[in-house]
Amino acid sequence: MEAALRGPFGYVTLGQGDMNIGRAPDNQLVLNDQTVSSHHLLIRLYGDSYLLMDLNSTSGTYVNGNRVTQHTLRANDVIHIGNTDIRYEEVGIAPTVYVGGNQGAEPAYIPTERVSSPFDAGSNIPPAPPGAQGYYQEVTPSPYDQPLPGYAAPYPGYAPGAPAPASVQPQKKSRRTLWIVLGIVGAIMLFACAGCGILAYIGRSTPTRTLTTFCTDMQNANYQDAYQQLSTRVQNNTSQSNFTRVFSEAIDLGGGLTSCTVSNVTESGSSGSGVITMQLKSAAQPSVFNTVLVNEGGTWKIDQLNAASS
């Protein structure tokens, strides 16, 4: 199956690999939209379809006006992220034509015209030439084709001198076919459930994914999205403007952030930890932060960000 995305960026064909969409430059499709998260969503080929997965974006992902976290794309689906609309198209599928050109009206159709049959009354069918095949010929009935008066019509396929066929008793339908069909349906449902579970597991929130997203946002000076990786408790104690001011001033004084890496990530129940290492351009030594994470309703958030002592 060939599919593509059409939007303000033009026309982009989907392939076998993943298509990451967002504002950060390391995405396969980069959108110049400040309301789009740095890593907003992922489109992945799954079987014969493309699956859309939201990557914990700030403003969410909408398909045909409905907010989704996962969605199997169909032809002409409209994906809305931030202030950008993207249409999913499948190559070779013709759009439905509607009466009056209005979406929602009844599909247009072309009325059919009946063709006369050689068996219609009054039809004038010429006789077939000698030896021709496939032509309609009128056969003159023989008087011997009619049964004699008082003589019952023979059985279908009856030949003179042959015994009448014995009545055939209908056999009971085998239950084996029914069990085979039920087994196939059950197997399909089992594999479908397993596939959904695998996709949910792949797209789940983890401490590593949260810390990596925070690092990427800090490198791109995207302090708004970085702030969204903080826990509710931290956000209640620190405003977004204060968070942005503190980190932007520190990074500017250091000549800019050249790298941000994540290491030593652990997870235990609803809490986790990890180490973030930031290297400033003018600093001889990197800045190391010990982090503590909490699981808030299935989404991991940074609850503590403590500078490590030298």
Coordinates of N, CA and C in Angstrom, one line a residue, residues 5-115:
L5 N 1.2 12.0 3.0 CA 0.7 13.1 3.8 C 0.7 14.4 3.0
R6 N -0.4 15.2 3.0 CA -0.5 16.4 2.3 C -0.8 17.5 3.3
G7 N 0.0 18.6 3.2 CA -0.2 19.7 4.2 C 0.5 21.0 3.7
P8 N 0.7 22.0 4.6 CA 1.3 23.2 4.2 C 2.8 23.0 3.8
F9 N 3.4 21.8 4.1 CA 4.7 21.5 3.7 C 4.8 20.9 2.3
G10 N 3.6 20.6 1.7 CA 3.6 20.0 0.4 C 3.1 18.5 0.5
Y11 N 3.8 17.6 -0.2 CA 3.3 16.2 -0.4 C 4.5 15.3 0.1
V12 N 4.3 14.5 1.1 CA 5.3 13.6 1.6 C 4.8 12.2 1.6
T13 N 5.6 11.3 1.0 CA 5.2 9.9 0.8 C 5.7 9.1 2.1
L14 N 4.8 8.3 2.6 CA 5.1 7.4 3.7 C 5.8 6.1 3.2
G15 N 6.8 5.7 3.9 CA 7.5 4.5 3.5 C 7.4 3.4 4.6
Q16 N 8.4 2.5 4.6 CA 8.4 1.4 5.5 C 8.8 1.8 6.9
G17 N 9.6 2.9 7.0 CA 10.1 3.3 8.3 C 9.2 4.2 9.0
D18 N 9.5 4.5 10.3 CA 8.7 5.4 11.1 C 8.7 6.9 10.6
M19 N 7.7 7.6 10.7 CA 7.6 9.0 10.4 C 7.3 9.8 11.7
N20 N 8.4 10.4 12.2 CA 8.2 11.3 13.4 C 7.9 12.7 12.9
I21 N 6.9 13.3 13.6 CA 6.4 14.6 13.2 C 6.5 15.5 14.4
G22 N 7.1 16.7 14.3 CA 7.2 17.7 15.4 C 8.0 18.9 14.9
R23 N 8.3 19.7 15.9 CA 8.9 21.0 15.6 C 10.5 20.8 15.7
A24 N 11.0 19.8 16.4 CA 12.4 19.6 16.5 C 13.0 19.2 15.2
P25 N 14.3 19.6 14.9 CA 14.9 19.4 13.6 C 15.3 17.9 13.4
D26 N 15.2 17.0 14.5 CA 15.6 15.6 14.3 C 14.4 14.8 13.9
N27 N 13.2 15.4 13.6 CA 12.0 14.7 13.1 C 12.2 14.4 11.6
Q28 N 11.5 13.4 11.1 CA 11.5 13.1 9.7 C 10.6 14.2 9.0
L29 N 9.6 14.7 9.7 CA 8.8 15.8 9.1 C 8.8 16.9 10.1
V30 N 9.4 18.0 9.8 CA 9.6 19.2 10.7 C 8.5 20.2 10.4
L31 N 7.7 20.6 11.4 CA 6.7 21.6 11.2 C 7.1 22.9 11.8
N32 N 7.0 24.0 11.1 CA 7.4 25.4 11.6 C 6.1 25.9 12.3
D33 N 5.7 25.3 13.4 CA 4.5 25.7 14.1 C 4.8 25.7 15.6
Q34 N 4.8 26.9 16.2 CA 5.1 27.0 17.6 C 4.2 26.3 18.5
T35 N 3.0 26.0 18.0 CA 2.0 25.3 18.9 C 2.1 23.8 18.8
V36 N 3.0 23.3 18.0 CA 3.3 21.9 17.8 C 4.5 21.5 18.8
S37 N 4.4 20.4 19.5 CA 5.4 20.0 20.3 C 6.7 19.6 19.6
S38 N 7.8 19.5 20.2 CA 9.0 19.2 19.5 C 9.0 17.8 19.0
H39 N 8.4 16.8 19.7 CA 8.2 15.5 19.1 C 6.7 15.2 19.4
H40 N 5.9 15.5 18.4 CA 4.4 15.5 18.6 C 3.8 14.2 18.4
L41 N 4.0 13.5 17.3 CA 3.4 12.2 17.0 C 4.3 11.4 16.1
L42 N 3.9 10.1 16.0 CA 4.6 9.1 15.3 C 3.6 8.4 14.4
I43 N 4.0 8.1 13.1 CA 3.2 7.3 12.2 C 4.1 6.1 11.8
R44 N 3.5 4.9 12.1 CA 4.3 3.7 11.9 C 3.5 2.7 11.0
L45 N 4.1 2.0 10.1 CA 3.5 1.0 9.3 C 3.2 -0.3 10.2
Y46 N 2.0 -0.7 10.3 CA 1.6 -1.8 11.1 C 0.7 -2.7 10.3
G47 N 1.3 -3.8 9.7 CA 0.6 -4.7 8.8 C 0.3 -4.0 7.5
D48 N -1.0 -3.9 7.2 CA -1.4 -3.3 5.9 C -1.9 -1.9 6.1
S49 N -1.7 -1.3 7.3 CA -2.2 0.0 7.6 C -1.1 0.8 8.3
Y50 N -1.4 2.1 8.4 CA -0.5 3.0 9.1 C -1.1 3.4 10.4
L51 N -0.4 3.3 11.5 CA -0.9 3.6 12.8 C -0.3 4.9 13.3
L52 N -1.2 5.8 13.8 CA -0.8 7.1 14.4 C -0.7 7.0 15.9
M53 N 0.4 7.5 16.5 CA 0.5 7.5 17.9 C 1.0 8.9 18.4
D54 N 0.2 9.4 19.4 CA 0.6 10.7 20.0 C 1.7 10.5 21.0
L55 N 2.8 11.3 21.0 CA 3.9 11.2 21.8 C 3.9 12.1 23.0
N56 N 2.8 12.0 23.8 CA 2.6 12.9 25.0 C 2.7 14.3 24.6
S57 N 2.1 14.7 23.5 CA 2.2 16.1 23.1 C 1.4 17.1 24.0
T58 N 1.8 18.3 24.0 CA 1.2 19.3 24.9 C -0.2 19.6 24.5
S59 N -0.4 19.9 23.2 CA -1.8 20.4 22.7 C -2.6 19.2 22.2
G60 N -2.0 18.0 22.1 CA -2.8 16.8 21.7 C -2.9 16.7 20.2
T61 N -3.4 15.5 19.8 CA -3.5 15.1 18.4 C -5.0 14.8 18.1
Y62 N -5.5 15.4 17.0 CA -6.9 15.2 16.7 C -7.0 14.6 15.2
V63 N -7.9 13.7 15.1 CA -8.2 13.1 13.8 C -9.7 13.3 13.5
N64 N -10.0 14.0 12.4 CA -11.4 14.3 12.1 C -12.2 14.9 13.2
G65 N -11.4 15.8 14.0 CA -12.1 16.5 15.1 C -12.1 15.8 16.4
N66 N -11.7 14.6 16.5 CA -11.7 13.8 17.7 C -10.2 13.6 18.3
R67 N -10.0 13.9 19.6 CA -8.7 13.7 20.1 C -8.4 12.3 20.3
V68 N -7.2 11.9 19.9 CA -6.8 10.5 19.9 C -5.4 10.3 20.5
T69 N -5.1 9.2 21.1 CA -3.7 8.8 21.4 C -3.1 7.8 20.5
Q70 N -4.0 6.9 19.9 CA -3.7 6.0 18.9 C -4.8 5.9 17.9
H71 N -4.5 5.8 16.6 CA -5.6 5.8 15.6 C -5.0 5.1 14.3
T72 N -5.8 4.1 13.8 CA -5.4 3.5 12.5 C -5.9 4.4 11.4
L73 N -5.0 4.9 10.6 CA -5.4 5.9 9.5 C -6.1 5.3 8.4
R74 N -7.1 6.1 7.9 CA -7.9 5.7 6.7 C -7.8 6.8 5.7
A75 N -8.1 6.4 4.5 CA -8.0 7.4 3.4 C -8.8 8.7 3.7
N76 N -8.2 9.8 3.5 CA -8.8 11.2 3.6 C -9.0 11.6 5.1
D77 N -8.4 10.9 6.0 CA -8.4 11.3 7.4 C -7.7 12.7 7.5
V78 N -8.2 13.6 8.3 CA -7.6 14.9 8.5 C -7.0 14.9 9.9
I79 N -5.6 15.1 10.0 CA -4.9 15.1 11.3 C -4.7 16.6 11.6
H80 N -5.1 17.0 12.8 CA -4.9 18.4 13.3 C -4.0 18.4 14.5
I81 N -2.9 19.1 14.4 CA -1.9 19.2 15.5 C -1.5 20.7 15.6
G82 N -1.6 21.3 16.7 CA -1.3 22.7 16.9 C -2.2 23.5 16.0
N83 N -1.6 24.3 15.1 CA -2.4 25.1 14.1 C -2.2 24.5 12.7
T84 N -1.9 23.2 12.6 CA -1.6 22.6 11.3 C -2.5 21.5 11.0
D85 N -3.1 21.5 9.8 CA -3.9 20.4 9.3 C -3.1 19.6 8.3
I86 N -3.2 18.2 8.4 CA -2.5 17.3 7.5 C -3.5 16.3 7.0
R87 N -3.6 16.0 5.7 CA -4.5 15.0 5.2 C -3.7 13.8 4.8
Y88 N -4.3 12.6 5.3 CA -3.7 11.3 5.0 C -4.4 10.8 3.7
E89 N -3.5 10.5 2.7 CA -4.1 10.0 1.4 C -3.5 8.6 1.1
E90 N -4.3 7.8 0.5 CA -3.8 6.5 0.0 C -3.8 6.5 -1.5
V91 N -2.7 6.2 -2.1 CA -2.5 6.3 -3.6 C -3.3 5.3 -4.3
G92 N -4.0 5.6 -5.3 CA -4.8 4.7 -6.1 C -6.2 4.5 -5.7
I93 N -6.7 5.2 -4.6 CA -8.1 5.1 -4.1 C -8.8 6.4 -4.6
A94 N -9.8 6.2 -5.4 CA -10.5 7.4 -6.0 C -11.5 7.9 -4.9
P95 N -11.6 9.2 -4.8 CA -12.5 9.8 -3.8 C -14.0 9.6 -4.2
T96 N -14.9 9.5 -3.2 CA -16.3 9.3 -3.5 C -16.9 10.6 -4.0
V97 N -17.7 10.5 -5.1 CA -18.3 11.7 -5.6 C -19.7 11.8 -5.1
Y98 N -20.1 13.0 -4.6 CA -21.4 13.2 -4.0 C -22.3 14.1 -4.8
V99 N -23.6 13.8 -4.8 CA -24.5 14.6 -5.5 C -24.4 16.1 -5.1
G100 N -24.3 16.9 -6.1 CA -24.2 18.4 -5.8 C -22.8 18.8 -5.3
G101 N -21.9 17.8 -5.1 CA -20.5 18.2 -4.7 C -20.4 18.5 -3.2
N102 N -21.5 18.1 -2.4 CA -21.4 18.4 -1.0 C -21.2 17.2 -0.2
Q103 N -20.2 17.2 0.7 CA -19.9 16.1 1.6 C -21.1 15.9 2.5
G104 N -21.5 14.6 2.6 CA -22.6 14.3 3.5 C -23.9 14.0 2.7
A105 N -23.9 14.4 1.3 CA -25.0 14.1 0.5 C -24.9 12.6 0.1
E106 N -26.0 12.1 -0.6 CA -26.0 10.8 -1.1 C -25.0 10.6 -2.2
P107 N -24.2 9.5 -2.2 CA -23.2 9.3 -3.3 C -23.9 9.3 -4.7
A108 N -23.3 9.9 -5.7 CA -23.8 10.0 -7.0 C -23.8 8.6 -7.7
Y109 N -24.8 8.3 -8.5 CA -24.7 7.1 -9.3 C -25.2 7.3 -10.7
I110 N -24.9 6.4 -11.6 CA -25.2 6.5 -13.0 C -26.3 5.5 -13.2
P111 N -27.6 5.9 -13.6 CA -28.6 5.0 -13.8 C -28.3 4.0 -15.0
T112 N -28.7 2.8 -14.8 CA -28.5 1.8 -15.8 C -29.6 1.7 -16.8
E113 N -29.4 1.2 -18.0 CA -30.4 1.1 -19.0 C -30.6 -0.4 -19.4
R114 N -31.8 -0.9 -19.4 CA -32.0 -2.3 -19.7 C -31.8 -2.6 -21.2
V115 N -31.1 -3.7 -21.4 CA -30.8 -4.1 -22.8 C -31.8 -5.2 -23.1

